[in-house]
Amino acid sequence: MHPDVEFRSVTKRFGSYLAVSDVSFVVPRGSFFSLLGPSGCGKSTTLRMTSGFEFPDVGEILIAGEDMSNVAPYRRPTNMVFQRWALFPHMTVYDNVAFGLTVDRVAPAELKTRVGEALELVGLTSFAARKPKQLSGGQMQRVALARALVKRPKVLLLDEPLGALDLKLRVQMQLELKRIQREVGTTFIYVTHDQGEALTMSDQIAVMNNGRIEQLGSPQDIYDRPMTRFVANFIGNANILPVEVDGISGTQARVHMGSLSFVTDVSEPPATRKALIAIRYERIRIGEAARGLPVMTRGLVRDAIFAGSAVHYLMTLEANQAEITVEAAHDGLSQPIAPGTTVDLGWEPSATRLFPDA
Ligand SMILES: Nc1ncnc2c1ncn2[C@@H]1O[C@H](COP(=O)(O)OP(=O)(O)OP(=O)(O)O)[C@@H](O)[C@H]1O
Ligand SMILES: [Mg+2]
């Protein structure tokens, strides 16, 4: 069986500007695939080439095994949901959803069934007679989704579809979208610059930077084992600290950081002795929880920032006087550690990842 979408070494320039550079990936049928990266990294361009609104300069795009080089957008088995939903304001919810089927001259009985199913899927059956201006942002977003799904595309392309919603609604819609995707089994390619969104919904994430894919993997893969410094920094919160490499053996290295010598996992083997490690705020254990761990050191608490479910400690590491942040879960019972206290810190070798210092 062919994957639903395949990019083979795709490059796209706008004039001399390299927007997408040698991008390859495969999207398996029925999966939720996200393109994640900062503004301007080439996400929308990648999506627009999938839909046929842009064409690559180099490389091939296949959908269901078929080369799309000479296939116009309206002939592709894809459909797009945009950040601004662009509903027809004078039409009801029902007519908005039915619009594409009317254009395709779908028979009235079938149209009625399919629109009914689509509205039910997004939970808007009782809103069918309303006009868009009588809807909330989240409801409009659902109409846009129903309008795209009713056409039964093989692949649904979504370009930051939740961008205009406030945070609470976004989180609610993320779960809804995932449910709907599971229910219909359509392949979703989802563009976002929001890491939380990508981590929550995706089967696979392609992290993009400067027109390239830096890493492709499952959410947990990308979070736990970032393979580049950019990925370590962009996803989650990481301390980036200078170390000296004493020796590398396979996927592990011995390094030292001031007076502290320890073993770390290697992401990218550095060519020089001076290198960097990344360690996530929450992978550093503090106080009691640090004792007995393979890497142990101490730190001075400079400040404690209360963030509800967690406390962020700004600390100075005893070993090299580096400033770090440590995140500890807040249990609602104990008081945060007071500034000025020196505490034990510890972590596992797999908590740190080694990168070149460049
Ligand atoms: N039609 C165009 N002509 C010239 N440059 C373009 C065009 N479309 C996009 N670009 C440039 O290509 C780069 C990638 O754009 P793209 O829209 O793919 O980024 P993006 O990752 O979707 O960013 P955002 O998160 O801001 O939407 C940007 O630097 C952009 O300015
Ligand atoms: Mg974009």
mmCIF file of C-alpha atoms and ligand atoms in Angstrom:
data_model
loop_
_atom_site.group_PDB
_atom_site.id
_atom_site.type_symbol
_atom_site.label_atom_id
_atom_site.label_comp_id
_atom_site.label_asym_id
_atom_site.label_seq_id
_atom_site.Cartn_x
_atom_site.Cartn_y
_atom_site.Cartn_z
ATOM 1 C CA MET A 1 0.000 0.000 0.000
ATOM 2 C CA HIS A 2 1.308 3.439 -0.915
ATOM 3 C CA PRO A 3 1.718 6.074 1.768
ATOM 4 C CA ASP A 4 -0.819 8.850 1.357
ATOM 5 C CA VAL A 5 1.729 11.587 0.827
ATOM 6 C CA GLU A 6 5.402 11.409 -0.017
ATOM 7 C CA PHE A 7 7.892 14.252 -0.518
ATOM 8 C CA ARG A 8 11.103 13.311 -2.327
ATOM 9 C CA SER A 9 13.911 15.854 -1.993
ATOM 10 C CA VAL A 10 11.595 18.804 -2.574
ATOM 11 C CA THR A 11 13.079 22.279 -2.948
ATOM 12 C CA LYS A 12 11.158 25.525 -3.461
ATOM 13 C CA ARG A 13 12.605 28.983 -4.088
ATOM 14 C CA PHE A 14 10.886 32.347 -4.262
ATOM 15 C CA GLY A 15 13.306 34.315 -6.455
ATOM 16 C CA SER A 16 16.657 33.665 -4.819
ATOM 17 C CA TYR A 17 15.067 32.897 -1.441
ATOM 18 C CA LEU A 18 15.198 29.238 -0.421
ATOM 19 C CA ALA A 19 11.835 28.629 1.284
ATOM 20 C CA VAL A 20 11.917 24.801 1.344
ATOM 21 C CA SER A 21 15.199 22.968 1.041
ATOM 22 C CA ASP A 22 15.582 19.288 0.117
ATOM 23 C CA VAL A 23 12.621 18.102 2.160
ATOM 24 C CA SER A 24 11.707 14.396 2.213
ATOM 25 C CA PHE A 25 9.046 12.694 4.286
ATOM 26 C CA VAL A 26 6.378 10.022 4.149
ATOM 27 C CA VAL A 27 2.899 10.320 5.641
ATOM 28 C CA PRO A 28 1.301 6.914 6.263
ATOM 29 C CA ARG A 29 -2.382 6.487 5.474
ATOM 30 C CA GLY A 30 -4.746 7.544 8.234
ATOM 31 C CA SER A 31 -2.110 9.259 10.333
ATOM 32 C CA PHE A 32 -1.966 12.675 11.947
ATOM 33 C CA PHE A 33 1.207 14.330 10.680
ATOM 34 C CA SER A 34 2.342 17.759 11.860
ATOM 35 C CA LEU A 35 4.740 20.278 10.376
ATOM 36 C CA LEU A 36 6.052 22.238 13.350
ATOM 37 C CA GLY A 37 8.437 25.183 13.335
ATOM 38 C CA PRO A 38 8.905 28.915 13.843
ATOM 39 C CA SER A 39 7.415 31.606 11.625
ATOM 40 C CA GLY A 40 8.887 31.650 8.125
ATOM 41 C CA CYS A 41 10.445 28.164 8.278
ATOM 42 C CA GLY A 42 8.491 26.904 5.256
ATOM 43 C CA LYS A 43 5.511 25.091 6.765
ATOM 44 C CA SER A 44 2.762 26.725 4.704
ATOM 45 C CA THR A 45 4.833 26.472 1.539
ATOM 46 C CA THR A 46 5.182 22.720 2.141
ATOM 47 C CA LEU A 47 1.435 22.423 2.663
ATOM 48 C CA ARG A 48 0.644 24.548 -0.392
ATOM 49 C CA MET A 49 2.823 22.325 -2.553
ATOM 50 C CA THR A 50 0.855 19.325 -1.285
ATOM 51 C CA SER A 51 -2.417 20.969 -2.306
ATOM 52 C CA GLY A 52 -1.002 22.173 -5.630
ATOM 53 C CA PHE A 53 -1.205 25.927 -4.948
ATOM 54 C CA GLU A 54 2.581 25.979 -5.335
ATOM 55 C CA PHE A 55 4.850 23.711 -7.350
ATOM 56 C CA PRO A 56 8.332 22.518 -6.345
ATOM 57 C CA ASP A 57 11.417 23.635 -8.292
ATOM 58 C CA VAL A 58 13.165 20.342 -7.584
ATOM 59 C CA GLY A 59 11.915 16.979 -6.333
ATOM 60 C CA GLU A 60 8.671 15.069 -6.438
ATOM 61 C CA ILE A 61 5.442 14.972 -4.508
ATOM 62 C CA LEU A 62 3.384 11.788 -4.610
ATOM 63 C CA ILE A 63 -0.138 11.342 -3.310
ATOM 64 C CA ALA A 64 -1.299 7.741 -2.966
ATOM 65 C CA GLY A 65 1.702 6.766 -5.056
ATOM 66 C CA GLU A 66 0.861 9.088 -7.934
ATOM 67 C CA ASP A 67 3.229 11.854 -9.051
ATOM 68 C CA MET A 68 1.499 15.242 -8.667
ATOM 69 C CA SER A 69 3.864 17.230 -10.937
ATOM 70 C CA ASN A 70 1.179 17.855 -13.526
ATOM 71 C CA VAL A 71 -1.936 17.674 -11.379
ATOM 72 C CA ALA A 72 -3.898 20.869 -10.701
ATOM 73 C CA PRO A 73 -5.175 21.618 -7.163
ATOM 74 C CA TYR A 74 -8.815 20.845 -7.882
ATOM 75 C CA ARG A 75 -7.859 17.423 -9.263
ATOM 76 C CA ARG A 76 -5.964 16.398 -6.153
ATOM 77 C CA PRO A 77 -7.556 14.251 -3.430
ATOM 78 C CA THR A 78 -6.787 16.951 -0.872
ATOM 79 C CA ASN A 79 -8.746 19.656 0.884
ATOM 80 C CA MET A 80 -7.497 22.615 2.898
ATOM 81 C CA VAL A 81 -8.671 24.233 6.146
ATOM 82 C CA PHE A 82 -7.218 27.695 6.704
ATOM 83 C CA GLN A 83 -6.454 29.777 9.770
ATOM 84 C CA ARG A 84 -9.130 32.305 8.708
ATOM 85 C CA TRP A 85 -12.111 30.149 8.003
ATOM 86 C CA ALA A 86 -13.646 32.193 5.204
ATOM 87 C CA LEU A 87 -17.198 30.949 5.626
ATOM 88 C CA PHE A 88 -19.860 32.425 3.356
ATOM 89 C CA PRO A 89 -21.498 34.997 5.657
ATOM 90 C CA HIS A 90 -24.884 35.075 3.927
ATOM 91 C CA MET A 91 -25.297 31.281 3.958
ATOM 92 C CA THR A 92 -26.450 29.085 6.832
ATOM 93 C CA VAL A 93 -24.159 26.563 8.490
ATOM 94 C CA TYR A 94 -25.929 23.846 6.508
ATOM 95 C CA ASP A 95 -25.425 25.593 3.168
ATOM 96 C CA ASN A 96 -21.808 26.392 3.971
ATOM 97 C CA VAL A 97 -21.127 22.703 4.569
ATOM 98 C CA ALA A 98 -23.197 21.644 1.538
ATOM 99 C CA PHE A 99 -21.552 24.152 -0.807
ATOM 100 C CA GLY A 100 -18.765 21.920 -2.159
ATOM 101 C CA LEU A 101 -21.168 19.060 -2.795
ATOM 102 C CA THR A 102 -23.577 21.356 -4.633
ATOM 103 C CA VAL A 103 -20.732 22.477 -6.887
ATOM 104 C CA ASP A 104 -19.893 18.816 -7.512
ATOM 105 C CA ARG A 105 -23.578 18.175 -8.378
ATOM 106 C CA VAL A 106 -24.000 15.484 -5.757
ATOM 107 C CA ALA A 107 -27.547 14.087 -5.803
ATOM 108 C CA PRO A 108 -29.902 15.751 -3.239
ATOM 109 C CA ALA A 109 -30.515 12.638 -1.141
ATOM 110 C CA GLU A 110 -26.812 11.853 -0.834
ATOM 111 C CA LEU A 111 -26.015 15.501 -0.164
ATOM 112 C CA LYS A 112 -28.485 15.591 2.701
ATOM 113 C CA THR A 113 -27.026 12.441 4.277
ATOM 114 C CA ARG A 114 -23.434 13.590 3.949
ATOM 115 C CA VAL A 115 -24.042 17.097 5.292
ATOM 116 C CA GLY A 116 -26.000 15.604 8.197
ATOM 117 C CA GLU A 117 -23.134 13.229 9.007
ATOM 118 C CA ALA A 118 -20.539 15.995 8.778
ATOM 119 C CA LEU A 119 -22.518 18.290 11.084
ATOM 120 C CA GLU A 120 -22.972 15.474 13.563
ATOM 121 C CA LEU A 121 -19.262 14.680 13.482
ATOM 122 C CA VAL A 122 -18.359 18.215 14.555
ATOM 123 C CA GLY A 123 -21.269 18.500 16.989
ATOM 124 C CA LEU A 124 -23.214 21.211 15.131
ATOM 125 C CA THR A 125 -26.425 19.422 14.160
ATOM 126 C CA SER A 126 -28.574 21.862 16.104
ATOM 127 C CA PHE A 127 -26.765 24.881 14.573
ATOM 128 C CA ALA A 128 -27.563 24.007 10.941
ATOM 129 C CA ALA A 129 -29.897 26.971 10.386
ATOM 130 C CA ARG A 130 -27.611 29.635 11.867
ATOM 131 C CA LYS A 131 -25.526 32.139 9.961
ATOM 132 C CA PRO A 132 -21.768 32.395 10.648
ATOM 133 C CA LYS A 133 -22.150 35.692 12.547
ATOM 134 C CA GLN A 134 -24.343 33.857 15.077
ATOM 135 C CA LEU A 135 -21.494 31.462 15.917
ATOM 136 C CA SER A 136 -18.517 31.552 18.269
ATOM 137 C CA GLY A 137 -14.974 31.219 16.938
ATOM 138 C CA GLY A 138 -14.810 27.560 17.889
ATOM 139 C CA GLN A 139 -18.119 26.836 16.181
ATOM 140 C CA MET A 140 -16.996 28.598 12.999
ATOM 141 C CA GLN A 141 -13.863 26.492 13.072
ATOM 142 C CA ARG A 142 -16.033 23.364 13.271
ATOM 143 C CA VAL A 143 -18.080 24.504 10.274
ATOM 144 C CA ALA A 144 -14.878 24.976 8.287
ATOM 145 C CA LEU A 145 -13.791 21.493 9.265
ATOM 146 C CA ALA A 146 -17.158 19.948 8.361
ATOM 147 C CA ARG A 147 -17.061 21.778 5.032
ATOM 148 C CA ALA A 148 -13.694 20.239 4.230
ATOM 149 C CA LEU A 149 -14.484 16.736 5.519
ATOM 150 C CA VAL A 150 -17.836 16.474 3.735
ATOM 151 C CA LYS A 151 -15.915 16.238 0.457
ATOM 152 C CA ARG A 152 -14.188 13.112 1.780
ATOM 153 C CA PRO A 153 -10.664 14.059 0.790
ATOM 154 C CA LYS A 154 -7.945 11.426 1.098
ATOM 155 C CA VAL A 155 -5.785 14.013 2.788
ATOM 156 C CA LEU A 156 -6.936 16.986 4.830
ATOM 157 C CA LEU A 157 -4.473 19.863 4.987
ATOM 158 C CA LEU A 158 -4.825 22.212 7.949
ATOM 159 C CA ASP A 159 -2.846 25.455 8.146
ATOM 160 C CA GLU A 160 -2.892 26.732 11.758
ATOM 161 C CA PRO A 161 -6.668 26.216 11.901
ATOM 162 C CA LEU A 162 -6.838 27.059 15.609
ATOM 163 C CA GLY A 163 -4.695 30.178 15.400
ATOM 164 C CA ALA A 164 -7.556 32.608 15.907
ATOM 165 C CA LEU A 165 -8.957 30.936 19.035
ATOM 166 C CA ASP A 166 -8.173 31.744 22.660
ATOM 167 C CA LEU A 167 -6.073 29.303 24.645
ATOM 168 C CA LYS A 168 -8.809 27.342 26.463
ATOM 169 C CA LEU A 169 -10.796 26.833 23.289
ATOM 170 C CA ARG A 170 -7.658 25.869 21.372
ATOM 171 C CA VAL A 171 -6.903 23.109 23.846
ATOM 172 C CA GLN A 172 -10.494 21.864 23.681
ATOM 173 C CA MET A 173 -10.453 21.925 19.856
ATOM 174 C CA GLN A 174 -7.128 20.048 19.772
ATOM 175 C CA LEU A 175 -8.770 17.095 21.491
ATOM 176 C CA GLU A 176 -11.846 17.418 19.245
ATOM 177 C CA LEU A 177 -9.717 17.451 16.100
ATOM 178 C CA LYS A 178 -7.851 14.361 17.223
ATOM 179 C CA ARG A 179 -11.143 12.589 17.961
ATOM 180 C CA ILE A 180 -12.569 13.529 14.568
ATOM 181 C CA GLN A 181 -9.408 12.440 12.788
ATOM 182 C CA ARG A 182 -9.581 9.035 14.505
ATOM 183 C CA GLU A 183 -13.266 8.711 13.734
ATOM 184 C CA VAL A 184 -13.044 9.443 9.997
ATOM 185 C CA GLY A 185 -9.590 7.893 9.518
ATOM 186 C CA THR A 186 -8.586 10.621 7.053
ATOM 187 C CA THR A 187 -4.913 11.529 6.823
ATOM 188 C CA PHE A 188 -4.312 14.948 8.404
ATOM 189 C CA ILE A 189 -1.327 17.146 7.634
ATOM 190 C CA TYR A 190 -1.365 19.850 10.245
ATOM 191 C CA VAL A 191 0.730 23.022 10.257
ATOM 192 C CA THR A 192 1.471 24.765 13.539
ATOM 193 C CA HIS A 193 4.151 26.781 15.308
ATOM 194 C CA ASP A 194 2.702 25.656 18.650
ATOM 195 C CA GLN A 195 4.688 22.765 20.079
ATOM 196 C CA GLY A 196 2.018 21.867 22.642
ATOM 197 C CA GLU A 197 -0.511 21.522 19.859
ATOM 198 C CA ALA A 198 1.773 19.287 17.792
ATOM 199 C CA LEU A 199 2.733 17.135 20.784
ATOM 200 C CA THR A 200 -0.913 16.631 21.795
ATOM 201 C CA MET A 201 -2.348 15.629 18.446
ATOM 202 C CA SER A 202 0.295 14.092 16.213
ATOM 203 C CA ASP A 203 1.344 10.571 15.385
ATOM 204 C CA GLN A 204 4.436 12.021 13.697
ATOM 205 C CA ILE A 205 5.989 15.479 13.840
ATOM 206 C CA ALA A 206 8.390 17.002 11.329
ATOM 207 C CA VAL A 207 10.237 19.840 13.052
ATOM 208 C CA MET A 208 11.213 22.459 10.464
ATOM 209 C CA ASN A 209 13.787 25.227 10.629
ATOM 210 C CA ASN A 210 15.046 27.440 7.773
ATOM 211 C CA GLY A 211 13.248 25.408 5.113
ATOM 212 C CA ARG A 212 14.632 22.072 6.299
ATOM 213 C CA ILE A 213 13.326 19.216 8.396
ATOM 214 C CA GLU A 214 15.555 19.051 11.464
ATOM 215 C CA GLN A 215 13.928 15.963 12.951
ATOM 216 C CA LEU A 216 11.035 13.667 12.189
ATOM 217 C CA GLY A 217 9.573 11.365 14.793
ATOM 218 C CA SER A 218 6.838 10.615 17.269
ATOM 219 C CA PRO A 219 6.031 13.351 19.811
ATOM 220 C CA GLN A 220 7.800 11.421 22.555
ATOM 221 C CA ASP A 221 10.847 10.789 20.378
ATOM 222 C CA ILE A 222 11.225 14.416 19.576
ATOM 223 C CA TYR A 223 10.679 15.527 23.133
ATOM 224 C CA ASP A 224 12.888 12.930 24.836
ATOM 225 C CA ARG A 225 15.575 12.559 22.187
ATOM 226 C CA PRO A 226 16.046 15.837 20.331
ATOM 227 C CA MET A 227 18.711 15.216 17.679
ATOM 228 C CA THR A 228 19.710 18.826 17.065
ATOM 229 C CA ARG A 229 20.270 21.795 19.314
ATOM 230 C CA PHE A 230 17.475 23.648 17.544
ATOM 231 C CA VAL A 231 14.966 20.912 18.366
ATOM 232 C CA ALA A 232 16.133 20.727 21.994
ATOM 233 C CA ASN A 233 15.601 24.464 22.285
ATOM 234 C CA PHE A 234 12.393 24.820 20.294
ATOM 235 C CA ILE A 235 10.445 22.020 21.971
ATOM 236 C CA GLY A 236 10.037 22.201 25.709
ATOM 237 C CA ASN A 237 12.369 24.183 27.961
ATOM 238 C CA ALA A 238 16.009 23.201 28.077
ATOM 239 C CA ASN A 239 19.132 24.486 29.782
ATOM 240 C CA ILE A 240 22.000 24.641 27.295
ATOM 241 C CA LEU A 241 25.345 24.341 29.112
ATOM 242 C CA PRO A 242 28.988 24.303 27.973
ATOM 243 C CA VAL A 243 30.955 21.091 28.621
ATOM 244 C CA GLU A 244 34.303 19.605 27.654
ATOM 245 C CA VAL A 245 34.273 16.187 26.028
ATOM 246 C CA ASP A 246 36.656 13.645 27.541
ATOM 247 C CA GLY A 247 35.682 10.741 25.294
ATOM 248 C CA ILE A 248 32.884 9.451 23.093
ATOM 249 C CA SER A 249 31.877 5.812 22.857
ATOM 250 C CA GLY A 250 28.922 5.067 20.606
ATOM 251 C CA THR A 251 25.828 6.923 21.751
ATOM 252 C CA GLN A 252 27.347 8.019 25.048
ATOM 253 C CA ALA A 253 30.112 10.410 26.035
ATOM 254 C CA ARG A 254 32.015 11.288 29.174
ATOM 255 C CA VAL A 255 32.163 15.018 29.667
ATOM 256 C CA HIS A 256 33.027 17.459 32.396
ATOM 257 C CA MET A 257 31.521 20.731 33.379
ATOM 258 C CA GLY A 258 33.826 22.534 35.815
ATOM 259 C CA SER A 259 34.449 20.096 38.670
ATOM 260 C CA LEU A 260 31.629 17.718 37.688
ATOM 261 C CA SER A 261 32.401 14.707 35.463
ATOM 262 C CA PHE A 262 29.521 12.633 34.076
ATOM 263 C CA VAL A 263 28.153 10.466 31.267
ATOM 264 C CA THR A 264 25.662 11.881 28.750
ATOM 265 C CA ASP A 265 23.725 10.635 25.746
ATOM 266 C CA VAL A 266 24.999 11.949 22.403
ATOM 267 C CA SER A 267 22.691 13.584 19.873
ATOM 268 C CA GLU A 268 25.255 14.927 17.423
ATOM 269 C CA PRO A 269 28.904 13.962 18.008
ATOM 270 C CA PRO A 270 30.939 17.163 18.294
ATOM 271 C CA ALA A 271 34.209 17.481 16.372
ATOM 272 C CA THR A 272 35.876 19.540 19.082
ATOM 273 C CA ARG A 273 36.410 19.102 22.826
ATOM 274 C CA LYS A 274 34.245 22.102 23.588
ATOM 275 C CA ALA A 275 30.590 21.169 23.222
ATOM 276 C CA LEU A 276 27.139 21.757 24.680
ATOM 277 C CA ILE A 277 24.623 19.702 26.570
ATOM 278 C CA ALA A 278 20.908 20.298 26.718
ATOM 279 C CA ILE A 279 18.930 19.280 29.782
ATOM 280 C CA ARG A 280 15.228 19.894 30.238
ATOM 281 C CA TYR A 281 14.082 21.890 33.252
ATOM 282 C CA GLU A 282 12.001 19.020 34.587
ATOM 283 C CA ARG A 283 14.640 16.314 34.115
ATOM 284 C CA ILE A 284 16.778 17.784 36.910
ATOM 285 C CA ARG A 285 15.705 16.341 40.273
ATOM 286 C CA ILE A 286 15.974 18.446 43.366
ATOM 287 C CA GLY A 287 16.487 17.694 47.099
ATOM 288 C CA GLU A 288 15.415 14.197 48.267
ATOM 289 C CA ALA A 289 14.510 13.159 44.731
ATOM 290 C CA ALA A 290 18.089 13.787 43.556
ATOM 291 C CA ARG A 291 19.757 11.359 45.941
ATOM 292 C CA GLY A 292 21.169 8.168 44.492
ATOM 293 C CA LEU A 293 20.950 9.334 40.884
ATOM 294 C CA PRO A 294 23.914 8.573 38.567
ATOM 295 C CA VAL A 295 24.809 12.262 38.197
ATOM 296 C CA MET A 296 24.747 14.281 41.407
ATOM 297 C CA THR A 297 25.720 17.847 42.142
ATOM 298 C CA ARG A 298 24.549 20.846 44.112
ATOM 299 C CA GLY A 299 23.075 24.218 43.341
ATOM 300 C CA LEU A 300 22.204 27.480 45.039
ATOM 301 C CA VAL A 301 18.599 28.644 44.721
ATOM 302 C CA ARG A 302 18.573 32.280 43.556
ATOM 303 C CA ASP A 303 14.866 32.662 42.939
ATOM 304 C CA ALA A 304 11.695 30.566 43.003
ATOM 305 C CA ILE A 305 8.977 31.411 40.485
ATOM 306 C CA PHE A 306 5.578 29.996 41.216
ATOM 307 C CA ALA A 307 3.732 28.837 38.078
ATOM 308 C CA GLY A 308 0.724 26.976 39.502
ATOM 309 C CA SER A 309 1.343 23.323 38.736
ATOM 310 C CA ALA A 310 5.116 23.774 38.999
ATOM 311 C CA VAL A 311 7.790 25.912 40.618
ATOM 312 C CA HIS A 312 10.691 27.181 38.498
ATOM 313 C CA TYR A 313 13.921 27.535 40.450
ATOM 314 C CA LEU A 314 16.597 29.814 39.055
ATOM 315 C CA MET A 315 19.822 28.346 40.363
ATOM 316 C CA THR A 316 23.591 28.557 40.183
ATOM 317 C CA LEU A 317 25.333 25.212 39.650
ATOM 318 C CA GLU A 318 28.121 24.605 42.162
ATOM 319 C CA ALA A 319 30.278 22.786 39.589
ATOM 320 C CA ASN A 320 30.739 25.647 37.103
ATOM 321 C CA GLN A 321 28.675 28.576 38.395
ATOM 322 C CA ALA A 322 26.329 28.249 35.391
ATOM 323 C CA GLU A 323 22.823 29.711 35.696
ATOM 324 C CA ILE A 324 20.168 27.045 35.221
ATOM 325 C CA THR A 325 16.430 26.626 35.631
ATOM 326 C CA VAL A 326 14.959 23.597 37.368
ATOM 327 C CA GLU A 327 11.267 22.781 37.244
ATOM 328 C CA ALA A 328 9.730 20.915 40.175
ATOM 329 C CA ALA A 329 6.115 19.810 40.329
ATOM 330 C CA HIS A 330 4.093 21.753 42.886
ATOM 331 C CA ASP A 331 2.099 19.390 45.070
ATOM 332 C CA GLY A 332 0.064 22.092 46.825
ATOM 333 C CA LEU A 333 1.304 20.958 50.234
ATOM 334 C CA SER A 334 4.942 21.968 50.621
ATOM 335 C CA GLN A 335 6.405 25.461 50.459
ATOM 336 C CA PRO A 336 8.793 26.276 47.594
ATOM 337 C CA ILE A 337 12.478 26.158 48.588
ATOM 338 C CA ALA A 338 13.622 29.567 49.806
ATOM 339 C CA PRO A 339 16.203 31.583 47.844
ATOM 340 C CA GLY A 340 19.658 31.311 49.404
ATOM 341 C CA THR A 341 19.301 27.565 50.098
ATOM 342 C CA THR A 342 21.877 25.146 48.684
ATOM 343 C CA VAL A 343 20.231 21.901 47.507
ATOM 344 C CA ASP A 344 21.160 18.543 45.995
ATOM 345 C CA LEU A 345 20.563 18.160 42.266
ATOM 346 C CA GLY A 346 20.671 14.992 40.200
ATOM 347 C CA TRP A 347 19.813 13.485 36.830
ATOM 348 C CA GLU A 348 20.099 10.386 34.647
ATOM 349 C CA PRO A 349 22.641 10.192 31.780
ATOM 350 C CA SER A 350 19.688 10.037 29.351
ATOM 351 C CA ALA A 351 18.474 13.435 30.640
ATOM 352 C CA THR A 352 21.359 15.226 28.935
ATOM 353 C CA ARG A 353 22.040 15.340 25.180
ATOM 354 C CA LEU A 354 25.382 16.309 23.665
ATOM 355 C CA PHE A 355 25.627 18.705 20.695
ATOM 356 C CA PRO A 356 28.444 20.521 18.880
ATOM 357 C CA ASP A 357 29.044 24.090 20.028
ATOM 358 C CA ALA A 358 28.215 25.776 16.728
HETATM 359 N N1 LIG B 1 4.789 33.856 -2.621
HETATM 360 C C1 LIG B 1 5.931 34.152 -1.984
HETATM 361 N N2 LIG B 1 6.868 34.967 -2.499
HETATM 362 C C2 LIG B 1 8.028 35.224 -1.867
HETATM 363 N N3 LIG B 1 8.364 34.688 -0.697
HETATM 364 C C3 LIG B 1 7.508 33.862 -0.102
HETATM 365 C C4 LIG B 1 6.246 33.550 -0.708
HETATM 366 N N4 LIG B 1 5.580 32.693 0.108
HETATM 367 C C5 LIG B 1 6.398 32.509 1.177
HETATM 368 N N5 LIG B 1 7.548 33.196 1.049
HETATM 369 C C6 LIG B 1 8.681 33.192 1.995
HETATM 370 O O1 LIG B 1 9.085 31.868 2.204
HETATM 371 C C7 LIG B 1 9.375 31.635 3.591
HETATM 372 C C8 LIG B 1 8.520 30.498 4.105
HETATM 373 O O2 LIG B 1 7.166 30.930 4.124
HETATM 374 P P1 LIG B 1 6.002 30.048 4.737
HETATM 375 O O3 LIG B 1 4.735 30.790 4.507
HETATM 376 O O4 LIG B 1 6.096 28.684 4.184
HETATM 377 O O5 LIG B 1 6.391 30.053 6.270
HETATM 378 P P2 LIG B 1 5.610 29.441 7.513
HETATM 379 O O6 LIG B 1 6.525 28.454 8.150
HETATM 380 O O7 LIG B 1 4.261 28.985 7.115
HETATM 381 O O8 LIG B 1 5.515 30.705 8.496
HETATM 382 P P3 LIG B 1 4.284 31.222 9.430
HETATM 383 O O9 LIG B 1 4.356 30.392 10.691
HETATM 384 O O10 LIG B 1 4.670 32.643 9.694
HETATM 385 O O11 LIG B 1 3.013 31.066 8.676
HETATM 386 C C9 LIG B 1 9.122 32.959 4.292
HETATM 387 O O12 LIG B 1 10.350 33.599 4.518
HETATM 388 C C10 LIG B 1 8.253 33.728 3.339
HETATM 389 O O13 LIG B 1 8.485 35.114 3.447
HETATM 390 MG MG MG B 2 2.333 29.682 7.511
#
